[in-house]
mmCIF file with all atom_site columns, C-alpha atoms in Angstrom:
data_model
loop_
_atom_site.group_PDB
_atom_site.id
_atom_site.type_symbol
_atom_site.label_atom_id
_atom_site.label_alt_id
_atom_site.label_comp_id
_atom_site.label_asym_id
_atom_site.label_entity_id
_atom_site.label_seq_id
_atom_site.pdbx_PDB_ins_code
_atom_site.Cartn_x
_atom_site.Cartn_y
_atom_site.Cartn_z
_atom_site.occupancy
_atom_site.B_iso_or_equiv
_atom_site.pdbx_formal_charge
_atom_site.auth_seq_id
_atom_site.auth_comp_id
_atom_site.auth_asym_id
_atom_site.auth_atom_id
_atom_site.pdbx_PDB_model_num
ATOM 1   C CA . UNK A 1 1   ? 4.517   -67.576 57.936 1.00 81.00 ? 1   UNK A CA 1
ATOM 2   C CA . UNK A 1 2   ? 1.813   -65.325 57.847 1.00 85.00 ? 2   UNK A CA 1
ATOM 3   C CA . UNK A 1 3   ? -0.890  -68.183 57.387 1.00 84.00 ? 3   UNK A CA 1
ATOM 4   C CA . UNK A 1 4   ? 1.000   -70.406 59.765 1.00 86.00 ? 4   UNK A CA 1
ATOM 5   C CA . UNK A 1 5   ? -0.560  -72.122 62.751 1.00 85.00 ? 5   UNK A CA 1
ATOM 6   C CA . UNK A 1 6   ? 2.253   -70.629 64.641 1.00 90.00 ? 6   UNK A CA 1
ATOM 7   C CA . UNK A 1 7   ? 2.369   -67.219 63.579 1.00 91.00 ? 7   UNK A CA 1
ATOM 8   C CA . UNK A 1 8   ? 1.575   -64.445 66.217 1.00 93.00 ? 8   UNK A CA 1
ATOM 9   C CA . UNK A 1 9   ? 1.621   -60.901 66.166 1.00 93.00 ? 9   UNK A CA 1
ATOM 10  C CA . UNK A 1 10  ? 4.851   -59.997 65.349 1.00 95.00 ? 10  UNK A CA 1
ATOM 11  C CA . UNK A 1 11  ? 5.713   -62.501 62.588 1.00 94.00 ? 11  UNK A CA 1
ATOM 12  C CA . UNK A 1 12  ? 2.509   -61.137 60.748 1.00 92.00 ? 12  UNK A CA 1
ATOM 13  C CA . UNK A 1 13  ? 3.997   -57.548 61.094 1.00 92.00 ? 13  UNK A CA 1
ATOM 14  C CA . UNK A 1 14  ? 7.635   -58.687 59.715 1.00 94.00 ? 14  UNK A CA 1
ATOM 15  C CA . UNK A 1 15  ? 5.561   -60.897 56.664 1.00 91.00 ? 15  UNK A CA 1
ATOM 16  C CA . UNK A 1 16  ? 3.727   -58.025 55.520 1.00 90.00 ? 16  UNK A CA 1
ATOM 17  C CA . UNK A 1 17  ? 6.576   -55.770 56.124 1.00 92.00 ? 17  UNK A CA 1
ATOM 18  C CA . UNK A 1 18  ? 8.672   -58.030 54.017 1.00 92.00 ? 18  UNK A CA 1
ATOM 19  C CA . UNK A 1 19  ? 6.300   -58.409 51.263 1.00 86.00 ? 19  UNK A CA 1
ATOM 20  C CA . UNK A 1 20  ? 5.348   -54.396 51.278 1.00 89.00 ? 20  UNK A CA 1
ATOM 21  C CA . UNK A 1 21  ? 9.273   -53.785 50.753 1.00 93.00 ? 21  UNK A CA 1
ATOM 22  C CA . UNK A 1 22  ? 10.504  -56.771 48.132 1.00 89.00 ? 22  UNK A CA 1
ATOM 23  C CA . UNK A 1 23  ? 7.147   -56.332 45.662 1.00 86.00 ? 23  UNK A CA 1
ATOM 24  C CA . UNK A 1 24  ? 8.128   -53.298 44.550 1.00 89.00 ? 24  UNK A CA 1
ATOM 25  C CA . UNK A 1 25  ? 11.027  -54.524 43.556 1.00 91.00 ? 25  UNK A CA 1
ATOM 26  C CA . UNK A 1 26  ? 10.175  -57.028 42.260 1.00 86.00 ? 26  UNK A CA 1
ATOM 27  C CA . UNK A 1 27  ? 7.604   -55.373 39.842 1.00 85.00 ? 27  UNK A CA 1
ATOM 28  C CA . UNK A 1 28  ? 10.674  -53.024 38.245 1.00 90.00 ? 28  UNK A CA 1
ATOM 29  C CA . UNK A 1 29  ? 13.115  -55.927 37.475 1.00 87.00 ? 29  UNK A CA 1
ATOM 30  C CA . UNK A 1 30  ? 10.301  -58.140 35.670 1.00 83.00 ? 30  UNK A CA 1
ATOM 31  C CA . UNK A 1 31  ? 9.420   -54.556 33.681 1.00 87.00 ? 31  UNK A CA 1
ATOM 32  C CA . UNK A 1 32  ? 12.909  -54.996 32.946 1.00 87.00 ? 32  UNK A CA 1
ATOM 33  C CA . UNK A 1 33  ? 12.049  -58.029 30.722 1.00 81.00 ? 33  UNK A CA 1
ATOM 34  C CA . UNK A 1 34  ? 15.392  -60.287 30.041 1.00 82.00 ? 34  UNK A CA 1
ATOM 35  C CA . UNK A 1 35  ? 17.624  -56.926 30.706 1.00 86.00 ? 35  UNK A CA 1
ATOM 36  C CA . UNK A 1 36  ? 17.669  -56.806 34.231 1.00 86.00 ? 36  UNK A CA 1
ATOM 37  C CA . UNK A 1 37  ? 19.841  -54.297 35.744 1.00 91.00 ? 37  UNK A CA 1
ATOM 38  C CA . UNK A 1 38  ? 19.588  -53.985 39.751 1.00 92.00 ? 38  UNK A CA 1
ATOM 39  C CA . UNK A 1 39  ? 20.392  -50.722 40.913 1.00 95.00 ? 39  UNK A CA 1
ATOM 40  C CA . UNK A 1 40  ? 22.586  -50.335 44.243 1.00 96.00 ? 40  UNK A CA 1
ATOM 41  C CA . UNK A 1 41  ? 19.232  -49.460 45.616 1.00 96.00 ? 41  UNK A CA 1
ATOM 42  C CA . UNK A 1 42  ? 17.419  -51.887 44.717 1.00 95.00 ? 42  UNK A CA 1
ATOM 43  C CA . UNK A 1 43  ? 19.880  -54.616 45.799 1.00 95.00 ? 43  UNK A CA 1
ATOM 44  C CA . UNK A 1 44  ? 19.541  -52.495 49.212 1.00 96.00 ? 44  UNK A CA 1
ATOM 45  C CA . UNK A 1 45  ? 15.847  -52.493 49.669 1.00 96.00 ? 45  UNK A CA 1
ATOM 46  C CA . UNK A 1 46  ? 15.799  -56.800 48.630 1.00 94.00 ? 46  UNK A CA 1
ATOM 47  C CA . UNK A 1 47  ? 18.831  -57.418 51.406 1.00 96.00 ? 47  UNK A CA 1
ATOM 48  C CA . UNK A 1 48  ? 16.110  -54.957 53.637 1.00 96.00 ? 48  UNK A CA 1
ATOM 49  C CA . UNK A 1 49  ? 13.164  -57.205 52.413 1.00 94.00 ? 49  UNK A CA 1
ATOM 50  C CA . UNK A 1 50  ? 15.436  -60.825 52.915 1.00 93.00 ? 50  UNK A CA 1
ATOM 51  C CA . UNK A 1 51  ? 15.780  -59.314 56.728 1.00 95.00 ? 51  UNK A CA 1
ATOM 52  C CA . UNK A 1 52  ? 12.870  -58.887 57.160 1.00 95.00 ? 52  UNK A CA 1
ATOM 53  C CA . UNK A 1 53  ? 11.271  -61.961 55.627 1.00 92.00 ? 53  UNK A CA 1
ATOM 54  C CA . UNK A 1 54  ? 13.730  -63.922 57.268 1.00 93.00 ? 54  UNK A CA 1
ATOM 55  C CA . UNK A 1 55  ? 12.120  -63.268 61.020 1.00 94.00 ? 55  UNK A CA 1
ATOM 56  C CA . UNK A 1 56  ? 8.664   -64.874 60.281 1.00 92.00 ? 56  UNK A CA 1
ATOM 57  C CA . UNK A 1 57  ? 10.576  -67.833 58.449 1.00 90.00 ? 57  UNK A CA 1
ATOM 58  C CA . UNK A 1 58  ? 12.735  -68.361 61.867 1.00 92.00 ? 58  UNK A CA 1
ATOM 59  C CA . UNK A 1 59  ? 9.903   -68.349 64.346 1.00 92.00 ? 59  UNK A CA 1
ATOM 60  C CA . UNK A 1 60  ? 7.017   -70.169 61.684 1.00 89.00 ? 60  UNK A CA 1
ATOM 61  C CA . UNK A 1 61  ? 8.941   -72.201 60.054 1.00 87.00 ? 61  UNK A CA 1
ATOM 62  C CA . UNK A 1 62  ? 8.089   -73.226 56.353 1.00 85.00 ? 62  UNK A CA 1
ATOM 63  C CA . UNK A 1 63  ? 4.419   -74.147 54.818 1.00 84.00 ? 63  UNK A CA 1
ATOM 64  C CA . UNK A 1 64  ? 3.436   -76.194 51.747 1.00 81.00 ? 64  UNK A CA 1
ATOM 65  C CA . UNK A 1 65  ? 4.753   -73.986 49.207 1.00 85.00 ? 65  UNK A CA 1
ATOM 66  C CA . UNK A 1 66  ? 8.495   -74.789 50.001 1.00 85.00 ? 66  UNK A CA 1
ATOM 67  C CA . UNK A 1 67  ? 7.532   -78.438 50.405 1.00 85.00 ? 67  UNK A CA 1
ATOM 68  C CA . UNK A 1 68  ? 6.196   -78.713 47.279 1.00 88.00 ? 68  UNK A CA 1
ATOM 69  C CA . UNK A 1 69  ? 8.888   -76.363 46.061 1.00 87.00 ? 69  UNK A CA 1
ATOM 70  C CA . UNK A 1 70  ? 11.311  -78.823 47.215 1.00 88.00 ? 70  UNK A CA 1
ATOM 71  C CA . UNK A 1 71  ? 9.887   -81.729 45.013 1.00 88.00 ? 71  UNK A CA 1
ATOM 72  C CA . UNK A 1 72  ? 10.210  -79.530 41.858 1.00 88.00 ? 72  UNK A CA 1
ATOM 73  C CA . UNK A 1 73  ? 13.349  -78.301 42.424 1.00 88.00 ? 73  UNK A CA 1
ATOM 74  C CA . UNK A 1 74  ? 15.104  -81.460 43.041 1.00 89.00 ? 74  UNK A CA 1
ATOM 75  C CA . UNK A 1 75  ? 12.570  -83.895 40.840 1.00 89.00 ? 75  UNK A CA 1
ATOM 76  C CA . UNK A 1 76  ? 12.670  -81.291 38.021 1.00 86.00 ? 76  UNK A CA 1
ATOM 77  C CA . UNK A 1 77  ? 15.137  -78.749 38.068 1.00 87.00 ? 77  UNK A CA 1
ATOM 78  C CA . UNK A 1 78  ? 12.881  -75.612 38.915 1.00 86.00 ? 78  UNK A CA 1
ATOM 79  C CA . UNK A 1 79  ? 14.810  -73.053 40.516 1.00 87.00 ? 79  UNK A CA 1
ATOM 80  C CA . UNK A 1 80  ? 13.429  -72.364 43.815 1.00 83.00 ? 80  UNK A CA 1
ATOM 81  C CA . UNK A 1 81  ? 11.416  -69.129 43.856 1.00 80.00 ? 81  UNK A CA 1
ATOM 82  C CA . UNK A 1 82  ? 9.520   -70.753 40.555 1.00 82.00 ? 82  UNK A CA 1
ATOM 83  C CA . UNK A 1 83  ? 9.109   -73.468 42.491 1.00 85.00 ? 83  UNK A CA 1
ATOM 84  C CA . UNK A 1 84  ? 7.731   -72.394 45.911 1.00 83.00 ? 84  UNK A CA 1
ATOM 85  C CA . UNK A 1 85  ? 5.361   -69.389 43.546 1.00 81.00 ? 85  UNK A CA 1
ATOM 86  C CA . UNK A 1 86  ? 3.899   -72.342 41.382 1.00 81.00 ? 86  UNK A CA 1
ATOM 87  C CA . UNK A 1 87  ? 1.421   -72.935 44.365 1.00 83.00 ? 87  UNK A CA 1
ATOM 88  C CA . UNK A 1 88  ? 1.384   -69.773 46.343 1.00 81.00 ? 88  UNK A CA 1
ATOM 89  C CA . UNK A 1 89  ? -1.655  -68.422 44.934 1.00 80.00 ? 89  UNK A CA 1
ATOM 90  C CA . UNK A 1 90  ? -3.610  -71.740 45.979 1.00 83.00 ? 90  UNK A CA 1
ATOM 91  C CA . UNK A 1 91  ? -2.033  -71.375 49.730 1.00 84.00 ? 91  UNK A CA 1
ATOM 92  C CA . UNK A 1 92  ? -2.503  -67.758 50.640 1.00 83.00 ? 92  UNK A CA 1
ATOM 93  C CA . UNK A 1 93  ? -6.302  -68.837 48.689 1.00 83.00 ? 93  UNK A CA 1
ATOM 94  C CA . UNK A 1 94  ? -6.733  -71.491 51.243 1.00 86.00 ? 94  UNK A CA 1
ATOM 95  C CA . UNK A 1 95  ? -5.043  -69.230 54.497 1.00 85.00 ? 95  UNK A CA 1
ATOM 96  C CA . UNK A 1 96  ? -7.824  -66.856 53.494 1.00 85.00 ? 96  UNK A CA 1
ATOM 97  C CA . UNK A 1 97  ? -10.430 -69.567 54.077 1.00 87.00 ? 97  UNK A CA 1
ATOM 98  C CA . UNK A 1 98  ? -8.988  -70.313 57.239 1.00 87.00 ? 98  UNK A CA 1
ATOM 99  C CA . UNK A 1 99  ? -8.161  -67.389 58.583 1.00 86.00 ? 99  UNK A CA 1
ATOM 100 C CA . UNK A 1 100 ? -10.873 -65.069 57.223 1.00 86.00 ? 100 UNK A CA 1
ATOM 101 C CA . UNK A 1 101 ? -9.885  -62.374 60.273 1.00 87.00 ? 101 UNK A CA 1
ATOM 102 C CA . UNK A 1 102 ? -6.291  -61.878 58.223 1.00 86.00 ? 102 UNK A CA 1
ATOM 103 C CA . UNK A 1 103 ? -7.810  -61.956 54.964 1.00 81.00 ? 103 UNK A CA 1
ATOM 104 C CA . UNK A 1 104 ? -8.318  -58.189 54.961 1.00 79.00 ? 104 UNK A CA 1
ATOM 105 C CA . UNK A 1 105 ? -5.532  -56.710 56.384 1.00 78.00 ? 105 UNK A CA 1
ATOM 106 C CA . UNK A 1 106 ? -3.035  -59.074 54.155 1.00 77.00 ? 106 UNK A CA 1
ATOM 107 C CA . UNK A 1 107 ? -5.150  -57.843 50.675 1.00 77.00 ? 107 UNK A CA 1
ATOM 108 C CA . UNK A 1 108 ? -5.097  -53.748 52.278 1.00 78.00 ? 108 UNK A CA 1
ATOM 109 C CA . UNK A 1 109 ? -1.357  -54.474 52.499 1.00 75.00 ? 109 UNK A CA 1
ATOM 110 C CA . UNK A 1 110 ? -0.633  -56.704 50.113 1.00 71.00 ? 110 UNK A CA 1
ATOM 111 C CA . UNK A 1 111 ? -2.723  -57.219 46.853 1.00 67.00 ? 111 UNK A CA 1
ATOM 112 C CA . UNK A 1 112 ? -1.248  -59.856 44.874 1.00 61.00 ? 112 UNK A CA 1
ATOM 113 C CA . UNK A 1 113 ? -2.565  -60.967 41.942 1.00 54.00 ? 113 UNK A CA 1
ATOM 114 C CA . UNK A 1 114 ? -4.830  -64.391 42.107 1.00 46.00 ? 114 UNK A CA 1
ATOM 115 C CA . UNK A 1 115 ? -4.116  -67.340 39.687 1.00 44.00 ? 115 UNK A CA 1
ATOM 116 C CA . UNK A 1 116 ? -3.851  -70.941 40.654 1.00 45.00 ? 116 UNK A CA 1
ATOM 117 C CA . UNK A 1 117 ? -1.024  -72.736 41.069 1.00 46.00 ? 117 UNK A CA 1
ATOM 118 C CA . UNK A 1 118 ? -0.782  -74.014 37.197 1.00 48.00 ? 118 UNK A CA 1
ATOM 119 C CA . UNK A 1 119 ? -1.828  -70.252 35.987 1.00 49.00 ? 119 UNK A CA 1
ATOM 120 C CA . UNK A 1 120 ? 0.633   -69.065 38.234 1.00 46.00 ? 120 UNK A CA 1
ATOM 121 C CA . UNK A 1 121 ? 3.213   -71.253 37.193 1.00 47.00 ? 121 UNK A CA 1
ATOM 122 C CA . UNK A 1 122 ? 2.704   -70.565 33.763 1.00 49.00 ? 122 UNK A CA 1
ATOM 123 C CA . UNK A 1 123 ? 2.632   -67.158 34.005 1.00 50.00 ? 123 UNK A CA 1
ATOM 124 C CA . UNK A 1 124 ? 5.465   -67.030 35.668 1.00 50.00 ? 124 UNK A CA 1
ATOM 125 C CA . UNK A 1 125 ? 7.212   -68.794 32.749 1.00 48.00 ? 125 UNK A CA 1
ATOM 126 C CA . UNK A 1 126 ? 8.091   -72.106 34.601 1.00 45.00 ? 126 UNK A CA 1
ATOM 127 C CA . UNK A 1 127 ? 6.011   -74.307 32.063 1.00 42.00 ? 127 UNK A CA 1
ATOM 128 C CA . UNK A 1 128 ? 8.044   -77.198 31.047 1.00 38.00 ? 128 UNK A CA 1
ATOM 129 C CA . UNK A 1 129 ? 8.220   -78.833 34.547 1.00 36.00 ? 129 UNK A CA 1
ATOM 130 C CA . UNK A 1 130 ? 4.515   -77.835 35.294 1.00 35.00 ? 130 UNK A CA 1
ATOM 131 C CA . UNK A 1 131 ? 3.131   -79.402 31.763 1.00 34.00 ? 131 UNK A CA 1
ATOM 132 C CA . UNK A 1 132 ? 5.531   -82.390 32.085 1.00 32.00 ? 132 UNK A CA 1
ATOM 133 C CA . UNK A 1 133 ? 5.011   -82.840 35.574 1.00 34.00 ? 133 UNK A CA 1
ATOM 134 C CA . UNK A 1 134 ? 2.983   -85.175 38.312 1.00 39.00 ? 134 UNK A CA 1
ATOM 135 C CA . UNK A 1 135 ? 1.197   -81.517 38.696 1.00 38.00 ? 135 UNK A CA 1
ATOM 136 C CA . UNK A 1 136 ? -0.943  -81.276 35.874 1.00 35.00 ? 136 UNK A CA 1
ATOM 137 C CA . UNK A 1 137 ? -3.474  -80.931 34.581 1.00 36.00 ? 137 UNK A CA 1
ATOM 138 C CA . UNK A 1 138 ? -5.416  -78.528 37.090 1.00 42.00 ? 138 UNK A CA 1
ATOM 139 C CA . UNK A 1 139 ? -4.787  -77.858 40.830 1.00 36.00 ? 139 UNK A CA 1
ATOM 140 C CA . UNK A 1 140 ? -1.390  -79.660 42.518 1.00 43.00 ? 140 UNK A CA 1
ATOM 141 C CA . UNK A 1 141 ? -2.971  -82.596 43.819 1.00 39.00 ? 141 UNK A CA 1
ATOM 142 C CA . UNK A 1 142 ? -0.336  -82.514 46.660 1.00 40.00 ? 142 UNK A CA 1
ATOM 143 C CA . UNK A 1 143 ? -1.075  -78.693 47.239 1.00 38.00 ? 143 UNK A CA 1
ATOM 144 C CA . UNK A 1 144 ? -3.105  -79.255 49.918 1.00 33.00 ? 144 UNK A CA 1
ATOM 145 C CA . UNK A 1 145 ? -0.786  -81.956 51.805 1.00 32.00 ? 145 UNK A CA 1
ATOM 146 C CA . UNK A 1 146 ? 0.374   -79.539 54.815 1.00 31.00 ? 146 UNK A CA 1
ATOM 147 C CA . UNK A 1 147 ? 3.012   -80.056 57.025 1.00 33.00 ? 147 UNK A CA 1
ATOM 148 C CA . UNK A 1 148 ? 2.025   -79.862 61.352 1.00 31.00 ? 148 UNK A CA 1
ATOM 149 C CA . UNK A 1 149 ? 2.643   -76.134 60.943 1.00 34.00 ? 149 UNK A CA 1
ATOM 150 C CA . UNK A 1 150 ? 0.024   -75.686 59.019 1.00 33.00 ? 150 UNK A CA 1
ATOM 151 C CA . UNK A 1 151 ? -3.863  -74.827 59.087 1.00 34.00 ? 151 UNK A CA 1
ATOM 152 C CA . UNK A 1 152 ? -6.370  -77.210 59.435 1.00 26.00 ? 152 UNK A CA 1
#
């Protein structure tokens, strides 16, 4: 939500909130390589993070990543979070355009690594549906189809 036409003040603050508590976590269980093992803690701070994330999601609704996300899950069997991160790096890339004022703040909070959407998705070992795909080669030539709630 936090590049959302209809974000405000206080979604932004829950979005980076959210991020700045599930990354961490994130980072240790893919460390963990294929013998992931999530402490009570852990499991604690992502039910925190969920929380959190889940007030900007309420109030801004969803963007182009979970509508594109939805396509790949149910046209190719990619479990959501691959699905939705296959062209995240392309939105919060294009937010940043729009929205240069947020650009800084988000990459002082939040510095996330920059690929594009096939990089990303590769990287992220989701390959088979991304190679097979309507989405290749190059950019997701639906990436940039937004929904209302979206930039312009």
């Amino acid at each position: 939500g936090y590049y959302s036409t209809m974000a405000n003040t206080l979604s932004d603050l829950f979005a980076i909130e959210a991020v700045k508590t599930l990354l961490p976590v994130y980072r240790e269980l893919a460390a963990m390589g294929d013998d992931i093992q999530v402490s009570e803690a852990q499991r604690d701070q992502l039910y925190f993070g969920s929380l959190l994330a889940g007030f900007p999601l309420n109030h801004c609704g969803t963007c182009y990543c979970h509508t594109i996300g939805y396509f790949l899950s149910e046209s190719y069997g990619v479990p959501n979070g691959f699905a939705c991160a296959a062209t995240l790096p392309d939105f919060v890339e294009r937010g940043e355009r729009a929205l240069p004022e947020k650009a800084q703040p988000r990459r002082e909070s939040v510095p996330l690594p920059v690929f594009h959407s096939v990089e990303y998705a590769q990287h992220s070992g989701c390959t088979a549906p991304v190679q097979s795909g309507p989405l290749c080669p190059g950019k997701a030539p639906g990436a940039y189809a937004e929904p209302q709630s979206f930039l312009y």
